[in-house]
Tab-separated table of C-alpha atoms and ligand atoms in Angstrom:
chain	number	residue	atom	x	y	z
Y	341	UNK	CA	164.229	55.815	61.480
Y	342	UNK	CA	161.862	55.651	58.577
Y	343	UNK	CA	159.863	58.376	60.685
Y	344	UNK	CA	162.301	61.183	59.788
Y	345	UNK	CA	162.008	60.745	56.340
Y	346	UNK	CA	159.859	63.043	53.929
Y	347	UNK	CA	156.889	61.614	52.712
Y	348	UNK	CA	157.707	61.577	49.487
Y	349	UNK	CA	161.079	60.271	49.792
Y	350	UNK	CA	159.207	57.303	52.103
Y	351	UNK	CA	156.745	56.600	49.095
Y	352	UNK	CA	159.563	56.212	47.032
Y	353	UNK	CA	161.774	54.309	49.033
Y	354	UNK	CA	158.741	52.291	50.095
Y	355	UNK	CA	157.866	51.438	46.280
Y	356	UNK	CA	161.519	50.239	45.775
Y	357	UNK	CA	161.733	48.105	48.577
Y	358	UNK	CA	158.026	46.730	47.470
Y	359	UNK	CA	159.885	46.217	43.873
Y	360	UNK	CA	162.945	44.714	45.176
Y	361	UNK	CA	160.654	42.393	47.407
Y	362	UNK	CA	158.726	41.671	44.365
Y	363	UNK	CA	161.590	40.852	42.373
Y	364	UNK	CA	162.934	39.033	44.970
Y	365	UNK	CA	160.329	36.794	45.582
Y	366	UNK	CA	159.713	36.477	41.773
Y	367	UNK	CA	163.332	35.234	41.458
Y	368	UNK	CA	162.377	32.737	43.947
Y	369	UNK	CA	159.347	31.938	42.666
Y	370	UNK	CA	160.963	31.107	39.056
Y	371	UNK	CA	164.077	29.478	40.223
Y	372	UNK	CA	164.144	26.026	41.885
Y	373	UNK	CA	167.214	23.653	42.304
Y	374	UNK	CA	165.269	20.571	42.627
Y	375	UNK	CA	162.463	20.286	40.244
Y	376	UNK	CA	160.028	16.985	39.014
Y	377	UNK	CA	159.822	17.412	35.310
Y	378	UNK	CA	156.235	15.717	34.146
Y	379	UNK	CA	156.278	14.840	30.698
Y	380	UNK	CA	152.562	14.889	29.862
Y	381	UNK	CA	153.335	13.916	26.255
Y	382	UNK	CA	154.628	10.332	27.912
Y	383	UNK	CA	151.681	10.098	29.922
Y	384	UNK	CA	149.579	9.886	26.584
Y	385	UNK	CA	151.924	7.693	24.969
Y	386	UNK	CA	151.301	5.365	28.036
Y	387	UNK	CA	147.604	6.023	28.070
Y	388	UNK	CA	147.226	5.078	24.701
Y	389	UNK	CA	149.588	1.958	25.101
Y	390	UNK	CA	146.896	0.777	27.709
Y	391	UNK	CA	144.250	1.784	25.831
Y	392	UNK	CA	145.232	-0.636	22.940
Y	393	UNK	CA	144.616	-3.498	25.380
Y	394	UNK	CA	141.027	-3.445	25.781
Y	395	UNK	CA	138.109	-3.301	23.273
Y	396	UNK	CA	136.611	0.131	22.737
Y	397	UNK	CA	133.831	-1.222	24.521
Y	398	UNK	CA	135.660	-1.400	28.022
Y	399	UNK	CA	135.858	1.804	29.851
Y	400	UNK	CA	138.826	3.628	31.338
Y	401	UNK	CA	139.196	4.643	34.729
Y	402	UNK	CA	142.592	6.619	35.285
Y	403	UNK	CA	143.827	6.015	38.959
Y	404	UNK	CA	145.109	10.014	39.887
Y	405	UNK	CA	145.337	9.155	43.678
Y	406	UNK	CA	147.816	10.467	45.997
Y	407	UNK	CA	148.402	13.378	43.539
Y	408	UNK	CA	148.600	11.060	40.565
Y	409	UNK	CA	151.050	9.051	42.380
Y	410	UNK	CA	153.053	11.855	43.008
Y	411	UNK	CA	152.637	13.780	39.501
Y	412	UNK	CA	150.011	16.169	40.235
Y	413	UNK	CA	146.708	15.186	40.131
Y	414	UNK	CA	144.805	18.250	38.431
Y	415	UNK	CA	147.708	18.707	35.536
Y	416	UNK	CA	147.718	14.843	35.042
Y	417	UNK	CA	143.760	14.618	35.368
Y	418	UNK	CA	143.139	17.363	33.197
Y	419	UNK	CA	145.506	15.392	30.320
Y	420	UNK	CA	143.616	12.569	30.944
Y	421	UNK	CA	140.201	13.775	30.451
Y	422	UNK	CA	141.874	15.593	27.493
Y	423	UNK	CA	142.879	12.127	26.281
Y	424	UNK	CA	139.247	10.674	26.794
Y	425	UNK	CA	139.537	8.783	29.980
Y	426	UNK	CA	135.741	7.507	31.172
Y	427	UNK	CA	136.660	8.121	35.201
Y	428	UNK	CA	139.253	9.541	37.017
Y	429	UNK	CA	139.849	7.004	40.353
Y	430	UNK	CA	140.976	8.820	43.616
Y	431	UNK	CA	141.554	7.456	47.334
Y	432	UNK	CA	139.594	9.878	49.507
Y	433	UNK	CA	136.915	12.182	49.349
Y	434	UNK	CA	139.238	15.024	49.567
Y	435	UNK	CA	141.163	14.121	46.885
Y	436	UNK	CA	137.935	14.051	44.621
Y	437	UNK	CA	136.811	17.429	45.596
Y	438	UNK	CA	140.284	18.762	44.839
Y	439	UNK	CA	139.730	17.425	41.050
Y	440	UNK	CA	136.063	19.056	41.228
Y	441	UNK	CA	137.311	22.472	42.453
Y	442	UNK	CA	139.902	22.433	39.947
Y	443	UNK	CA	136.930	21.981	37.129
Y	444	UNK	CA	137.850	18.427	36.152
Y	445	UNK	CA	133.930	16.990	35.239
Y	446	UNK	CA	134.350	13.136	34.649
Y	447	UNK	CA	132.681	10.801	36.794
Y	448	UNK	CA	135.459	10.619	39.913
Y	449	UNK	CA	135.249	7.031	41.731
Y	450	UNK	CA	136.404	7.095	45.672
Y	451	UNK	CA	138.421	3.944	45.513
Y	452	UNK	CA	138.284	3.692	48.980
Y	453	UNK	CA	135.125	4.169	50.629
Y	454	UNK	CA	134.352	6.988	52.411
Y	455	UNK	CA	132.681	8.167	55.986
Y	456	UNK	CA	129.645	9.014	57.499
Y	457	UNK	CA	130.765	12.712	57.652
Y	458	UNK	CA	131.377	13.195	54.013
Y	459	UNK	CA	127.743	12.074	52.636
Y	460	UNK	CA	126.844	15.500	51.633
Y	461	UNK	CA	130.503	16.347	50.179
Y	462	UNK	CA	129.916	13.189	48.143
Y	463	UNK	CA	126.514	14.600	46.787
Y	464	UNK	CA	127.752	18.168	46.302
Y	465	UNK	CA	130.758	17.782	44.304
Y	466	UNK	CA	129.110	14.478	42.243
Y	467	UNK	CA	131.499	11.915	43.237
Y	468	UNK	CA	130.679	8.442	43.105
Y	469	UNK	CA	131.596	6.092	46.446
Y	470	UNK	CA	132.533	2.843	46.738
Y	471	UNK	CA	130.188	1.283	49.265
Y	472	UNK	CA	130.467	-1.819	51.495
Y	473	UNK	CA	128.890	-0.958	54.572
Y	474	UNK	CA	124.762	-0.871	55.461
Y	475	UNK	CA	125.234	2.316	57.549
Y	476	UNK	CA	126.973	4.461	54.767
Y	477	UNK	CA	124.425	2.926	52.193
Y	478	UNK	CA	121.682	4.176	54.666
Y	479	UNK	CA	123.285	7.645	54.830
Y	480	UNK	CA	123.874	8.376	51.196
Y	481	UNK	CA	120.516	7.357	50.325
Y	482	UNK	CA	118.874	9.654	53.241
Y	483	UNK	CA	120.984	12.487	51.811
Y	484	UNK	CA	120.155	11.934	48.307
Y	485	UNK	CA	116.620	11.531	49.222
Y	486	UNK	CA	116.604	14.950	50.922
Y	487	UNK	CA	118.042	16.251	47.454
Y	488	UNK	CA	115.770	14.699	45.455
Y	489	UNK	CA	118.400	12.744	43.531
Y	490	UNK	CA	119.907	9.424	42.817
Y	491	UNK	CA	123.571	8.989	43.798
Y	492	UNK	CA	125.592	6.516	41.684
Y	493	UNK	CA	127.555	3.578	43.729
Y	494	UNK	CA	129.634	1.047	42.995
Y	495	UNK	CA	129.947	-2.039	45.353
Y	496	UNK	CA	133.197	-3.208	47.013
Y	497	UNK	CA	133.539	-6.803	47.140
Y	498	UNK	CA	136.923	-8.978	48.753
Y	499	UNK	CA	137.597	-11.722	46.658
Y	500	UNK	CA	140.698	-12.305	48.327
Y	501	UNK	CA	142.583	-8.692	48.741
Y	502	UNK	CA	141.565	-9.236	52.940
Y	503	UNK	CA	141.457	-5.401	52.887
Y	504	UNK	CA	138.387	-3.326	52.424
Y	505	UNK	CA	135.157	-4.866	50.732
Y	506	UNK	CA	132.095	-7.362	51.632
Y	507	UNK	CA	133.045	-11.008	51.354
Y	508	UNK	CA	131.786	-12.793	48.038
Y	509	UNK	CA	129.239	-14.876	50.006
Y	510	UNK	CA	127.908	-11.738	52.365
Y	511	UNK	CA	127.425	-9.433	48.965
Y	512	UNK	CA	124.175	-10.786	47.661
Y	513	UNK	CA	122.084	-10.256	50.770
Y	514	UNK	CA	123.975	-6.477	50.854
Y	515	UNK	CA	122.593	-5.748	47.424
Y	516	UNK	CA	119.296	-7.206	48.229
Y	517	UNK	CA	119.127	-4.735	51.148
Y	518	UNK	CA	120.076	-2.233	49.340
Y	519	UNK	CA	117.213	-2.341	46.782
Y	520	UNK	CA	115.098	-0.799	49.256
Y	521	UNK	CA	116.793	2.522	48.875
Y	522	UNK	CA	115.412	4.103	45.805
Y	523	UNK	CA	117.749	7.119	45.614
Y	524	UNK	CA	120.919	4.471	45.074
Y	525	UNK	CA	122.104	3.537	41.576
Y	526	UNK	CA	124.327	0.581	41.953
Y	527	UNK	CA	126.094	1.674	38.845
Y	528	UNK	CA	129.255	-1.012	39.678
Y	529	UNK	CA	131.024	-3.590	41.460
Y	530	UNK	CA	134.268	-3.997	42.193
Y	531	UNK	CA	137.135	-5.917	43.907
Y	532	UNK	CA	140.622	-5.616	43.625
Y	533	UNK	CA	143.359	-8.325	43.091
Y	534	UNK	CA	146.715	-8.742	45.188
Y	535	UNK	CA	149.075	-10.746	43.195
Y	536	UNK	CA	148.348	-9.502	39.351
Y	537	UNK	CA	152.112	-8.728	39.376
Y	538	UNK	CA	153.105	-12.150	39.911
Y	539	UNK	CA	154.367	-14.667	37.466
Y	540	UNK	CA	152.155	-17.449	39.078
Y	541	UNK	CA	148.632	-16.672	38.085
Y	542	UNK	CA	146.720	-18.894	39.938
Y	543	UNK	CA	145.663	-16.472	42.713
Y	544	UNK	CA	144.654	-14.103	40.701
Y	545	UNK	CA	142.518	-16.469	38.740
Y	546	UNK	CA	141.014	-17.787	41.725
Y	547	UNK	CA	139.922	-14.253	42.646
Y	548	UNK	CA	138.308	-13.567	39.535
Y	549	UNK	CA	136.658	-16.690	39.588
Y	550	UNK	CA	135.268	-15.520	43.145
Y	551	UNK	CA	134.327	-12.245	41.570
Y	552	UNK	CA	132.299	-13.776	38.772
Y	553	UNK	CA	130.509	-16.044	40.495
Y	554	UNK	CA	129.394	-13.050	43.193
Y	555	UNK	CA	128.206	-10.933	39.738
Y	556	UNK	CA	126.304	-14.223	38.829
Y	557	UNK	CA	124.582	-14.112	42.453
Y	558	UNK	CA	123.731	-10.711	42.642
Y	559	UNK	CA	122.637	-10.857	38.810
Y	560	UNK	CA	119.824	-13.709	40.862
Y	561	UNK	CA	118.748	-10.819	43.222
Y	562	UNK	CA	117.848	-8.923	40.057
Y	563	UNK	CA	121.061	-6.602	39.868
Y	564	UNK	CA	123.297	-6.084	36.930
Y	565	UNK	CA	125.464	-3.277	37.307
Y	566	UNK	CA	126.534	-1.360	34.308
Y	567	UNK	CA	130.341	-1.244	35.568
Y	568	UNK	CA	132.045	-4.680	36.746
Y	569	UNK	CA	135.945	-4.144	37.173
Y	570	UNK	CA	138.827	-5.290	38.790
Y	571	UNK	CA	141.593	-4.800	36.732
Y	572	UNK	CA	144.803	-2.892	38.096
Y	573	UNK	CA	147.805	-2.079	35.214
Y	574	UNK	CA	149.182	-5.691	35.930
Y	575	UNK	CA	146.572	-7.462	35.278
Y	576	UNK	CA	145.658	-5.289	32.294
Y	577	UNK	CA	148.746	-6.710	30.767
Y	578	UNK	CA	148.717	-10.203	32.365
Y	579	UNK	CA	145.118	-11.448	32.237
Y	580	UNK	CA	142.993	-10.050	29.792
Y	581	UNK	CA	139.839	-12.155	31.477
Y	582	UNK	CA	140.115	-9.627	34.210
Y	583	UNK	CA	138.949	-6.580	32.150
Y	584	UNK	CA	135.152	-6.671	33.008
Y	585	UNK	CA	133.667	-3.561	31.452
Y	586	UNK	CA	135.754	-0.863	32.884
Y	587	UNK	CA	139.680	-1.531	34.214
Y	588	UNK	CA	141.589	0.720	36.696
Y	589	UNK	CA	145.382	0.998	36.010
Y	590	UNK	CA	147.630	3.582	37.745
Y	591	UNK	CA	151.435	2.948	37.857
Y	592	UNK	CA	151.528	2.006	34.228
Y	593	UNK	CA	150.061	5.537	33.244
Y	594	UNK	CA	153.153	6.932	34.926
Y	595	UNK	CA	155.200	4.955	33.112
Y	596	UNK	CA	156.376	2.187	35.876
Y	597	UNK	CA	156.529	-1.117	35.693
Y	598	UNK	CA	154.837	-3.004	38.760
Y	599	UNK	CA	156.856	-6.032	38.141
Y	600	UNK	CA	160.278	-6.401	36.084
Y	601	UNK	CA	158.325	-9.309	34.135
Y	602	UNK	CA	155.948	-7.097	32.544
Y	603	UNK	CA	158.607	-5.267	30.796
Y	604	UNK	CA	159.285	-7.144	27.330
Y	605	UNK	CA	154.997	-7.233	27.053
Y	606	UNK	CA	154.466	-3.279	27.048
Y	607	UNK	CA	156.959	-0.335	26.085
Y	608	UNK	CA	156.326	2.531	28.419
Y	609	UNK	CA	157.772	6.183	28.565
Y	610	UNK	CA	158.772	7.562	32.115
Y	611	UNK	CA	156.720	10.325	33.174
Y	612	UNK	CA	158.903	11.959	35.918
Y	613	UNK	CA	162.153	13.299	36.062
Y	614	UNK	CA	163.724	14.308	39.233
Y	615	UNK	CA	166.699	16.658	38.995
Y	616	UNK	CA	168.440	18.949	41.101
Y	617	UNK	CA	171.325	21.372	40.525
Y	618	UNK	CA	174.810	21.056	42.359
Y	619	UNK	CA	175.387	23.660	44.875
Y	620	UNK	CA	179.130	23.311	45.545
Y	621	UNK	CA	182.104	21.501	44.736
Y	622	UNK	CA	184.590	20.805	47.271
Y	623	UNK	CA	188.005	18.866	47.146
Y	624	UNK	CA	188.468	17.484	50.571
Y	625	UNK	CA	191.340	15.352	51.835
Y	626	UNK	CA	191.860	11.968	52.919
Y	627	UNK	CA	190.236	10.963	56.429
Y	628	UNK	CA	187.571	13.833	55.719
Y	629	UNK	CA	184.061	12.870	57.600
Y	630	UNK	CA	180.965	13.378	55.308
Y	631	UNK	CA	177.639	14.256	56.810
Y	632	UNK	CA	175.898	13.291	60.129
Y	633	UNK	CA	177.257	10.891	62.057
Y	634	UNK	CA	180.922	10.421	60.129
Y	635	UNK	CA	179.068	7.360	58.378
Y	636	UNK	CA	181.571	7.677	55.683
Y	637	UNK	CA	185.425	8.963	55.621
Y	638	UNK	CA	187.121	9.935	52.437
Y	639	UNK	CA	189.830	7.049	51.600
Y	640	UNK	CA	191.711	9.521	49.463
Y	641	UNK	CA	191.532	13.679	48.399
Y	642	UNK	CA	188.061	13.195	47.010
Y	643	UNK	CA	185.912	16.104	45.212
Y	644	UNK	CA	182.367	16.240	47.021
Y	645	UNK	CA	179.465	17.783	45.271
Y	646	UNK	CA	176.480	18.949	47.894
Y	647	UNK	CA	172.860	18.363	46.106
Y	648	UNK	CA	169.957	20.367	47.700
Y	649	UNK	CA	167.681	17.647	48.158
Y	650	UNK	CA	167.134	15.529	51.332
Y	651	UNK	CA	164.373	13.393	53.137
Y	652	UNK	CA	161.897	16.350	53.453
Y	653	UNK	CA	161.697	16.072	49.466
Y	654	UNK	CA	161.265	12.339	49.612
Y	655	UNK	CA	164.763	11.665	48.801
Y	656	UNK	CA	165.078	8.784	51.473
Y	657	UNK	CA	167.649	8.625	54.030
Y	658	UNK	CA	167.975	4.735	53.454
Y	659	UNK	CA	169.640	6.031	50.511
Y	660	UNK	CA	172.736	7.069	52.895
Y	661	UNK	CA	175.921	5.436	51.317
Y	662	UNK	CA	173.523	3.665	48.840
Y	663	UNK	CA	172.275	5.513	46.268
Y	664	UNK	CA	173.438	6.930	42.937
Y	665	UNK	CA	172.937	9.994	41.216
Y	666	UNK	CA	174.123	11.330	37.445
Y	667	UNK	CA	176.293	13.693	36.960
Y	668	UNK	CA	177.442	14.528	33.383
Y	669	UNK	CA	175.935	11.019	32.276
Y	670	UNK	CA	178.086	9.496	35.187
Y	671	UNK	CA	176.867	7.793	38.127
Y	672	UNK	CA	177.870	9.378	41.254
Y	673	UNK	CA	177.987	7.139	44.910
Y	674	UNK	CA	175.509	9.203	47.535
Y	675	UNK	CA	178.023	9.081	50.216
Y	676	UNK	CA	177.570	9.828	53.875
Y	677	UNK	CA	173.637	10.195	55.529
Y	678	UNK	CA	170.952	11.808	53.725
Y	679	UNK	CA	169.889	15.075	55.610
Y	680	UNK	CA	166.580	16.678	55.561
Y	681	UNK	CA	167.843	19.083	53.099
Y	682	UNK	CA	170.840	17.895	51.725
Y	683	UNK	CA	172.573	14.905	49.883
Y	684	UNK	CA	176.467	14.138	49.090
Y	685	UNK	CA	177.707	12.331	45.868
Y	686	UNK	CA	181.242	11.538	45.641
Y	687	UNK	CA	182.320	13.492	41.894
Y	688	UNK	CA	186.044	12.889	41.851
Y	689	UNK	CA	185.703	10.169	39.130
Y	690	UNK	CA	183.703	12.563	36.865
Y	691	UNK	CA	185.843	14.841	35.217
Y	692	UNK	CA	185.392	18.913	35.426
Y	693	UNK	CA	181.984	19.062	37.652
Y	694	UNK	CA	181.164	22.470	38.675
Y	695	UNK	CA	178.590	23.925	41.256
Y	696	UNK	CA	175.409	24.737	39.010
Y	697	UNK	CA	175.842	21.080	37.189
Y	698	UNK	CA	172.827	18.944	36.609
Y	699	UNK	CA	171.959	16.067	38.720
Y	700	UNK	CA	169.449	13.479	37.520
Y	701	UNK	CA	168.249	11.792	40.904
Y	702	UNK	CA	165.663	9.774	38.750
Y	703	UNK	CA	165.499	9.741	35.066
Y	704	UNK	CA	168.087	10.135	32.259
Y	705	UNK	CA	171.029	11.770	31.286
Y	706	UNK	CA	173.694	11.702	28.344
Y	707	UNK	CA	172.212	7.677	27.982
Y	708	UNK	CA	172.351	6.590	31.470
Y	709	UNK	CA	169.163	6.204	33.625
Y	710	UNK	CA	167.631	5.542	37.355
Y	711	UNK	CA	164.304	4.385	37.359
Y	712	UNK	CA	162.082	4.441	40.085
Y	713	UNK	CA	162.187	0.708	40.287
Y	714	UNK	CA	165.982	0.809	40.971
Y	715	UNK	CA	165.759	3.785	43.455
Y	716	UNK	CA	163.176	1.392	45.042
Y	717	UNK	CA	165.626	-1.695	44.864
Y	718	UNK	CA	168.417	0.243	46.940
Y	719	UNK	CA	165.883	1.023	49.748
Y	720	UNK	CA	163.991	-2.194	49.534
Y	721	UNK	CA	160.682	-0.591	48.413
Y	722	UNK	CA	158.379	-0.557	45.030
Y	723	UNK	CA	158.802	2.199	42.523
Y	724	UNK	CA	154.945	3.167	43.294
Y	725	UNK	CA	156.513	4.314	46.883
Y	726	UNK	CA	159.452	6.108	45.239
Y	727	UNK	CA	156.999	8.468	43.127
Y	728	UNK	CA	154.300	8.860	45.718
Y	729	UNK	CA	157.014	9.938	48.264
Y	730	UNK	CA	158.599	13.222	46.089
Y	731	UNK	CA	157.889	15.971	48.106
Y	732	UNK	CA	155.784	18.871	48.065
Y	733	UNK	CA	158.826	21.086	47.872
Y	734	UNK	CA	159.962	19.768	44.592
Y	735	UNK	CA	158.898	22.048	42.120
Y	736	UNK	CA	156.724	20.010	39.331
Y	737	UNK	CA	157.275	21.473	35.783
Y	738	UNK	CA	154.848	20.393	33.096
Y	739	UNK	CA	155.906	19.563	29.884
Y	740	UNK	CA	154.014	18.348	26.501
V	1116	PLP	C1	141.167	-0.215	44.133
V	1116	PLP	C2	142.696	0.308	43.088
V	1116	PLP	N1	142.605	0.103	41.894
V	1116	PLP	C3	143.460	0.258	40.830
V	1116	PLP	C4	144.202	0.321	41.709
V	1116	PLP	C5	145.705	0.886	40.361
V	1116	PLP	O1	146.978	-0.018	40.774
V	1116	PLP	P1	147.919	-0.111	39.846
V	1116	PLP	O2	148.900	1.471	40.510
V	1116	PLP	O3	148.827	-1.179	40.102
V	1116	PLP	O4	147.648	-0.073	38.485
V	1116	PLP	C6	145.047	0.913	42.736
V	1116	PLP	C7	146.469	0.847	43.312
V	1116	PLP	O5	146.809	0.956	44.522
V	1116	PLP	C8	143.678	0.324	43.813
V	1116	PLP	O6	144.335	0.690	44.700
């Protein structure tokens, strides 16, 4: 019983227990079997590649929403600020606040628009909202008036994406009404393309025409915003006419291509490598079922590697019996169902595999590569979703 211990012993034991606990927690803090290495040097390379495509007069908004497409918004935004991005773009007010609290001070555009409850936070954190509703414009103007300040806003026009924004025909009247609000400064006007990554440019060109006409119309009511912008990554490479005075690339900063047809047009480097370490290797006889539901049964004596990654880490359950991983520079098939915390790979064909060996889930190893696009193909989705899904439990490690 601890009560019977001499006070000195108690304190010594307590100290020892505390330091043992500290070193244990230190060990567990330092070691993570499953990691996502984020190569900030590759991010810098991609930034320069994209920057080169636009004239120096065109400003650059780096899209860092969704935790910088899973790469970690704070570290990525710090690097992008250092590289000279003019704007950062996030999806929501909380994402913008996270960056302000981390000390980022470039203008931050909220790409999705805001709610009335967020007006005060937008002002106090110097965020720039996208606006397409009169009630929001009124609330922003009132809050800005109260603070005796002016708030920059960008108007969102829906030229064919069919998501958020004003229809082109409604935009001039909307902008005219905003002129009554002295505390709002219409700094920009934006739209979003739905097909810039497709080989047939006709609908994107139609959207651009609608956007240009809208800009001409609002000029007629006396508004010439400093920034007009529509270009995502694909448009930046495919449609120089989309440049405007500001571009908004996201996915290509992270080294992924929105469409395979864009690959020959621009060299990019993969920023994220997703890795794990084999927890155990086990020889099992023929007829051995693997994982939940026994969806895979060994045909012959097999060597199986247990990998500590699962759908809770963003490794999709749809990869069950479908995905592949790299071990010793060779592809090993995922066998059985992907669990919450575990994935099994058949390593029978790979010599000398042992516990502790590196597993590459996404990235390269000894000349072999698995890309986010390839994983997306296995599960019927796009690289964007694969990158954004890499879970919080996966430790991000920043290099370069
Ligand atoms: C409004 C807006 N602009 C720009 C982007 C960046 O697009 P991409 O990642 O394809 O470059 C996105 C991404 O979805 C977006 O929603």
